[in-house]
CSV table of C-alpha atoms in Angstrom, one decimal:
chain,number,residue,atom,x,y,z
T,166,UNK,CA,3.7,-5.4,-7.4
T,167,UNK,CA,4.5,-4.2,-10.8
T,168,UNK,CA,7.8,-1.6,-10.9
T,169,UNK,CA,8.2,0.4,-14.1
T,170,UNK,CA,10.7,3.4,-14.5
T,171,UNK,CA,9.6,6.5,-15.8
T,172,UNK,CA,11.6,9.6,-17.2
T,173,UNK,CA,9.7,12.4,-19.3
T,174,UNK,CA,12.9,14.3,-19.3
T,175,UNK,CA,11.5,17.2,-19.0
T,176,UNK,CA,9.3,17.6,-21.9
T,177,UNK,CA,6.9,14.3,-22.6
T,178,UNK,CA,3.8,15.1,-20.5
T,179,UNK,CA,2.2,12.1,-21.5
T,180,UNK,CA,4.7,9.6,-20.6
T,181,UNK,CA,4.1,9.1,-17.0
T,182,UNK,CA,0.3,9.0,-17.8
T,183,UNK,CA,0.5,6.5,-20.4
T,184,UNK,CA,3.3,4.6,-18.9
T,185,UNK,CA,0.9,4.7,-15.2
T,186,UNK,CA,-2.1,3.3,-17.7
T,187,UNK,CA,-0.3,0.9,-19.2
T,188,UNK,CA,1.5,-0.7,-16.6
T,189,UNK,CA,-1.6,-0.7,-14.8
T,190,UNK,CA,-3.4,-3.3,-17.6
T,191,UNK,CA,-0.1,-5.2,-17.6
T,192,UNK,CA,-0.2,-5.8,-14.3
T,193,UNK,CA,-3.6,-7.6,-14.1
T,194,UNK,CA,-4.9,-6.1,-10.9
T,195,UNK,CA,-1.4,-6.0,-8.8
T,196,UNK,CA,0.1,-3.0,-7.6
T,197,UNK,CA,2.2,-1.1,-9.5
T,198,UNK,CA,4.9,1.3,-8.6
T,199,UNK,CA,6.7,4.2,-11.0
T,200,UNK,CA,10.2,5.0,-10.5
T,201,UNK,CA,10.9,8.6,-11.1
T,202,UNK,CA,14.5,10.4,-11.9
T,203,UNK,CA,15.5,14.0,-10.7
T,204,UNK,CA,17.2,14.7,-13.9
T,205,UNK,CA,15.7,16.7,-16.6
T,206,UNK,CA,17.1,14.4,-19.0
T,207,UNK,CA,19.1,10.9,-18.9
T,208,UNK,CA,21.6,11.2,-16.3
T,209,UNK,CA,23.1,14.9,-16.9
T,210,UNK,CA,23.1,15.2,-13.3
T,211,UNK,CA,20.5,18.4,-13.3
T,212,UNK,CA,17.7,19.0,-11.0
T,213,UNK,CA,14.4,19.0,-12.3
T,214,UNK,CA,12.5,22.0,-10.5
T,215,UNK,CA,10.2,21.6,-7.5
T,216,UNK,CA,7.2,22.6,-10.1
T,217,UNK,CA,7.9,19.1,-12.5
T,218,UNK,CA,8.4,16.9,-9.3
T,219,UNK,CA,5.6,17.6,-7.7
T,220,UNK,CA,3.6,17.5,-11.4
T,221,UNK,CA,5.1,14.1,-11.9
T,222,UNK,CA,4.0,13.3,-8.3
T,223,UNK,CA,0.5,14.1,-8.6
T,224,UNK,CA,0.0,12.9,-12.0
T,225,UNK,CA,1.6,9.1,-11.0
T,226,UNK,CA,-0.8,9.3,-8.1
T,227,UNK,CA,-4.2,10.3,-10.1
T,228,UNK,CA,-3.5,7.3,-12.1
T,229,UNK,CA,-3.6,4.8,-9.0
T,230,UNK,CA,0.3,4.0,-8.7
T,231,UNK,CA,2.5,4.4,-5.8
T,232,UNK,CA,5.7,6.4,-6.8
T,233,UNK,CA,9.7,6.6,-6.0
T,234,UNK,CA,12.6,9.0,-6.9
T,235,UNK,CA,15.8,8.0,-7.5
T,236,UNK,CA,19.0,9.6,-7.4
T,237,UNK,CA,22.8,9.4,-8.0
T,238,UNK,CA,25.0,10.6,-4.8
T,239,UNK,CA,27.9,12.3,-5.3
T,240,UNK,CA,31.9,10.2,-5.0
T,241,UNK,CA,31.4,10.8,-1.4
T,242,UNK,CA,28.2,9.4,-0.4
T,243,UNK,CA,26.0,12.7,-0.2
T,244,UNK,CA,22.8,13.5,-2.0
T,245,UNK,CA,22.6,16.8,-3.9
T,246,UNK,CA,20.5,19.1,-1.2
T,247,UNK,CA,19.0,20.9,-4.4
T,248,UNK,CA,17.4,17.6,-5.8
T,249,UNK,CA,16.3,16.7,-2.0
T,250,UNK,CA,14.3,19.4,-1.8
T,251,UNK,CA,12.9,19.2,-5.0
T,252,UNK,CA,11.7,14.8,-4.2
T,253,UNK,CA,10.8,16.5,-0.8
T,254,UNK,CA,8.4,19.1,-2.4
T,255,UNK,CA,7.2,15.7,-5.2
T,256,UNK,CA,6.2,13.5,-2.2
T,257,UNK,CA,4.2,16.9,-0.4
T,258,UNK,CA,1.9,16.6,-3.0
T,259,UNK,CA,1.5,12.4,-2.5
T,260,UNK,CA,0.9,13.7,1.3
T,261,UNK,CA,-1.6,16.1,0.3
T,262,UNK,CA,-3.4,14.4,-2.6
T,263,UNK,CA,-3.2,11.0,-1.2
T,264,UNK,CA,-6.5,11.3,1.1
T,265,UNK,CA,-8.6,11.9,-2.0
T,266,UNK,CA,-7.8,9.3,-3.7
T,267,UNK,CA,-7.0,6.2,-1.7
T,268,UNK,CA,-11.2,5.0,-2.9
T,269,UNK,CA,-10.9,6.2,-6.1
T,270,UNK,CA,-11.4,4.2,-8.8
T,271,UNK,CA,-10.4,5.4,-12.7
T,272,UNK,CA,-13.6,6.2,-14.5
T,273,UNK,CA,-13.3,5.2,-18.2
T,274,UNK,CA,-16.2,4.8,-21.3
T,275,UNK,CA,-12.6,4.3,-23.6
T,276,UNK,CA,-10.7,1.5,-23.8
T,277,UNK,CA,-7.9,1.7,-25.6
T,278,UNK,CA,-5.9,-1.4,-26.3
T,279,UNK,CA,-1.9,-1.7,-25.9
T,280,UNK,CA,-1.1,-5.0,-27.2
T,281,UNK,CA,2.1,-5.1,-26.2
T,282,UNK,CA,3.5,-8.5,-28.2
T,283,UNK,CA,2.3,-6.3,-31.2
T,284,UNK,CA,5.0,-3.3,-29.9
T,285,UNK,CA,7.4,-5.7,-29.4
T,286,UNK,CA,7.5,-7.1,-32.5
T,287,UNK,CA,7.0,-3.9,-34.9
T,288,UNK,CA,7.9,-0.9,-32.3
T,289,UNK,CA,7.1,1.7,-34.6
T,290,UNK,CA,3.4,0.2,-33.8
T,291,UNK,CA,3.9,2.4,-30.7
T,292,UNK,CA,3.1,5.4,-32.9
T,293,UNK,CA,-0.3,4.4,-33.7
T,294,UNK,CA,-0.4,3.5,-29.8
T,295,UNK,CA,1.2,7.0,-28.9
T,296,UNK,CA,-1.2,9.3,-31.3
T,297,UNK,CA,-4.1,7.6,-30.2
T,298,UNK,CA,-3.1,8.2,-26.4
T,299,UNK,CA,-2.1,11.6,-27.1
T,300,UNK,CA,-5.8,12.7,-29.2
T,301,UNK,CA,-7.9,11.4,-26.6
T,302,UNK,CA,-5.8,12.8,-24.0
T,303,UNK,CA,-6.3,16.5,-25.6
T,304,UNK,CA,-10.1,15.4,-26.4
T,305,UNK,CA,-10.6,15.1,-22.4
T,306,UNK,CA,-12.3,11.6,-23.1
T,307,UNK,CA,-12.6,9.7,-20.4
T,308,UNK,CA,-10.0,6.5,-21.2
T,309,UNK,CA,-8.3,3.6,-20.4
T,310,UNK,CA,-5.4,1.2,-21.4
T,311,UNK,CA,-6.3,-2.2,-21.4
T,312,UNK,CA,-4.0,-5.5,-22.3
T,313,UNK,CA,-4.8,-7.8,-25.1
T,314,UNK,CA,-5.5,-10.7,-22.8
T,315,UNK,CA,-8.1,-8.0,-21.1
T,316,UNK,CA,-10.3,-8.6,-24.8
T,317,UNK,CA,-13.1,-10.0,-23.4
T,318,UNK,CA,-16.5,-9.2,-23.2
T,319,UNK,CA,-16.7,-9.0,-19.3
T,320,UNK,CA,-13.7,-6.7,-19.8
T,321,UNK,CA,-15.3,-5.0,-22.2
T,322,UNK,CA,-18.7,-4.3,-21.1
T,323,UNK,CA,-18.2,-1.2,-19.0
T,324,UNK,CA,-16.9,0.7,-22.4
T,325,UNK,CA,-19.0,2.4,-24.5
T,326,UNK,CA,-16.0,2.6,-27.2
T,327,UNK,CA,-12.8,0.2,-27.7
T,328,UNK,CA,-10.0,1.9,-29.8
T,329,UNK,CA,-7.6,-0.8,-31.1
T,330,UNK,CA,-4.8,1.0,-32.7
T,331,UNK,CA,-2.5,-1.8,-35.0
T,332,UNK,CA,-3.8,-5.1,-35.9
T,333,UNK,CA,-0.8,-7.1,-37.1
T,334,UNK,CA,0.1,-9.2,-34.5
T,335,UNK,CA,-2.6,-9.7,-32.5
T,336,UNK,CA,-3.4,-12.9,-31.3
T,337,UNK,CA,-6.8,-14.8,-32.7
């Protein structure tokens, strides 16, 4: 399985979506698992509320990926009981939606490409990536993230529309 860590501190609610869809074409058909964080932002030791866990919960699951919540304990070993409630009420809603969903497939007539040696070598490529994400996200289109290597036309042949945001460094 594929592990990826995933933080929308609060505020990005289309990071653990697009972070889901994209490590889901990375991972070429294996499992892939998002790593959540109790705090609203990068380690300031604050307890996101019950309401974002268990929207962060329910939106990893709708996306096909099993999820996990970290924390930091305290000098002495123990675990904030705050942020324990707070995974406790995240994973109620994997218990709850989980039953639904275990056949579900994603249903997609976009495919949007994340060529990901592209982003690595010209991040601000990511932008292009980002705004497309984000407009067909607020559109309500139907989409998914594919990988470059996922440019075929067996691949291809289910979509009736293939977005490929940046150009520059992708492969012949």
């Amino acid at each position: 399985y594929v592990a990826m860590e995933i933080n929308p501190l609060g505020r990005n609610y289309f990071c653990g979506s697009a972070l889901a869809k994209i490590m889901r074409a990375e991972a070429g058909g294996r499992e892939v698992e998002l790593i959540g964080h109790r705090f609203n932002q990068d380690w300031d030791f604050t307890t996101k509320g019950s309401g974002l866990m268990r929207w962060e919960a329910a939106t990893v699951l709708a996306h096909n990926c099993a999820l996990m919540w970290v924390d930091q304990p305290h000098m002495d070993g123990s675990f904030d009981p705050r942020a324990a409630a707070a995974m406790r009420a995240g994973y109620a809603v994997v218990d709850d939606l989980a039953p639904h969903l275990r056949s579900a497939t994603p249903y997609a007539e976009v495919a949007l490409l994340y060529a990901s040696n592209s982003v690595a070598l010209n991040p601000d490529e990511e932008l292009d990536f980002v705004g497309a994400y984000q407009l067909l996200t607020e559109l309500h289109w139907p989409f998914d993230v594919i990988a470059e290597r996922d440019l075929t036309v067996e691949a291809l042949q289910h979509f009736r529309l293939l977005i490929v945001p940046h150009t520059r460094h992708l492969t012949a």
